[in-house]
Coordinates of C-alpha atoms in Angstrom, one line a residue:
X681 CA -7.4 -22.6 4.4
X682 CA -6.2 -21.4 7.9
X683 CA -2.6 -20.2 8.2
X684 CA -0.8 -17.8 10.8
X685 CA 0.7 -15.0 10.0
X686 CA 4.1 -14.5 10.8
X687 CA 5.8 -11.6 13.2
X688 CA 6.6 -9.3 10.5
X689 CA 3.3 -9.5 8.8
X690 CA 1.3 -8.6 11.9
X691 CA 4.0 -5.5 12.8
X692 CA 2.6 -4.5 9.6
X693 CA -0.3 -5.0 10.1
X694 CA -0.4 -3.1 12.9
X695 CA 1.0 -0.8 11.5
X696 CA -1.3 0.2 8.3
X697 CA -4.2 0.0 10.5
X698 CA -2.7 2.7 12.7
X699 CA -1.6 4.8 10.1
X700 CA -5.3 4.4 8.6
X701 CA -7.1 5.5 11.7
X702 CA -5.4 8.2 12.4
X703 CA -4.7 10.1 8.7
X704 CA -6.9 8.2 6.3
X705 CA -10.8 7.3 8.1
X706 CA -11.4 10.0 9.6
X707 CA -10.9 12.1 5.9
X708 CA -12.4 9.4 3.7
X709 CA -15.5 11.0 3.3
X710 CA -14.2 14.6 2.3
X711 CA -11.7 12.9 -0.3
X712 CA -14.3 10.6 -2.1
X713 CA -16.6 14.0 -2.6
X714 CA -13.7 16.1 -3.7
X715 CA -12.8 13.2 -6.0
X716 CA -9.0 13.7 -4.7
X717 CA -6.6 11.9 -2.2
X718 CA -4.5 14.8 -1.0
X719 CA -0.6 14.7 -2.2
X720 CA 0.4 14.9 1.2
X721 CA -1.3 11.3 2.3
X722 CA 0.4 9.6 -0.7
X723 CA 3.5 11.3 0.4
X724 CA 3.5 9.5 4.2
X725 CA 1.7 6.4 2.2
X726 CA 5.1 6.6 0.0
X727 CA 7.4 6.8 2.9
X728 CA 5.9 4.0 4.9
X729 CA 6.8 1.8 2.0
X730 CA 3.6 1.1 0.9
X731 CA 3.7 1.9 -2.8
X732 CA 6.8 -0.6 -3.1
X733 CA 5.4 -3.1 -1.0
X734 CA 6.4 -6.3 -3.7
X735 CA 9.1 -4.0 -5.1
X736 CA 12.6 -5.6 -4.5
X737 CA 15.0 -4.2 -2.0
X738 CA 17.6 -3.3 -4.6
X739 CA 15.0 -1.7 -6.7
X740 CA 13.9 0.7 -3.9
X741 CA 11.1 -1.8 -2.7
X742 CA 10.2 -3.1 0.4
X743 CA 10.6 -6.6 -0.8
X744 CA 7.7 -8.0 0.9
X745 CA 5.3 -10.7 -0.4
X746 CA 1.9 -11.4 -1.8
X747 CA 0.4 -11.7 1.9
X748 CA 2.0 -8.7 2.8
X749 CA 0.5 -6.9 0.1
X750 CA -3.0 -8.3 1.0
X751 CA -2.6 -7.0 4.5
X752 CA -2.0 -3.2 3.3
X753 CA -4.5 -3.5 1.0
X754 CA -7.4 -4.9 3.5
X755 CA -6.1 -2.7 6.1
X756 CA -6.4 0.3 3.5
X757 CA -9.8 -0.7 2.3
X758 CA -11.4 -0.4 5.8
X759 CA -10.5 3.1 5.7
X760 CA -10.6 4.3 2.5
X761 CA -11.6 2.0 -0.7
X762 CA -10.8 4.6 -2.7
X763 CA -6.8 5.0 -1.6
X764 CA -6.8 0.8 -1.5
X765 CA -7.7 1.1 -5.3
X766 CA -4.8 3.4 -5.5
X767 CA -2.4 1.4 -3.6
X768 CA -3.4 -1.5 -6.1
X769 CA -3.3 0.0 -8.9
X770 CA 0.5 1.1 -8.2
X771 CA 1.2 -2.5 -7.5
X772 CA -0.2 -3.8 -10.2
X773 CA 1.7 -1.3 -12.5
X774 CA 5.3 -2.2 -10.3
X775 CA 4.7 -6.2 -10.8
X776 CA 4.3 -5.5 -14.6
X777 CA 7.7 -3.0 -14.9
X778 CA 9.8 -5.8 -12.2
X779 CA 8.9 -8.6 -14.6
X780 CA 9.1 -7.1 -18.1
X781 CA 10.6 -3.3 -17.7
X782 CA 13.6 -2.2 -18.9
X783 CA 16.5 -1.4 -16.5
X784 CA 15.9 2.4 -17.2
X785 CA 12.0 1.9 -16.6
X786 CA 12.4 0.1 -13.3

């Protein structure tokens, strides 16, 4: 199956990839031995939007959809496998608390 991606997709793209050369490959290595991600990364990975990447708008998300949060993760996994298995855990925990979490969970 081919498919383009659209404008917004590759702006975000873009912009993982360049977040991920410059703060996340070059550290990979040092944060896979020390068995850690440092609090700070998640931080700018939090602020980016990229822990509420399928998370609605009015719920704090991004609002984005499943290609979108295919794109972060590839574009995370280059760098870092470790942090992509992060990112999708988090997502994975936000899709179950949007579709079946109480209004004082979500």
């Amino acid at each position: 199956m081919h498919f383009d991606l659209s404008d917004d997709h590759q702006m975000l793209r873009r912009m993982v990839r360049d977040f991920v050369a410059a703060r996340v490959t070059p550290h990979a290595g040092a944060w896979s031995e020390a068995g850690a991600v440092p609090a700070e990364v998640l931080k700018a990975v939090a602020e980016l939007g990229l822990l509420g990447v399928r998370v609605p708008e009015d719920a704090g998300g991004a609002g984005m959809d499943a290609t979108a949060l295919a794109l972060v993760l590839e574009e995370v996994a280059a760098g870092d496998a470790g942090l992509a298995s992060v990112l999708a855990s988090h997502a994975l925990c936000c899709e179950h608390l949007m579709r079946a979490g109480t209004e004082v969970q979500v």
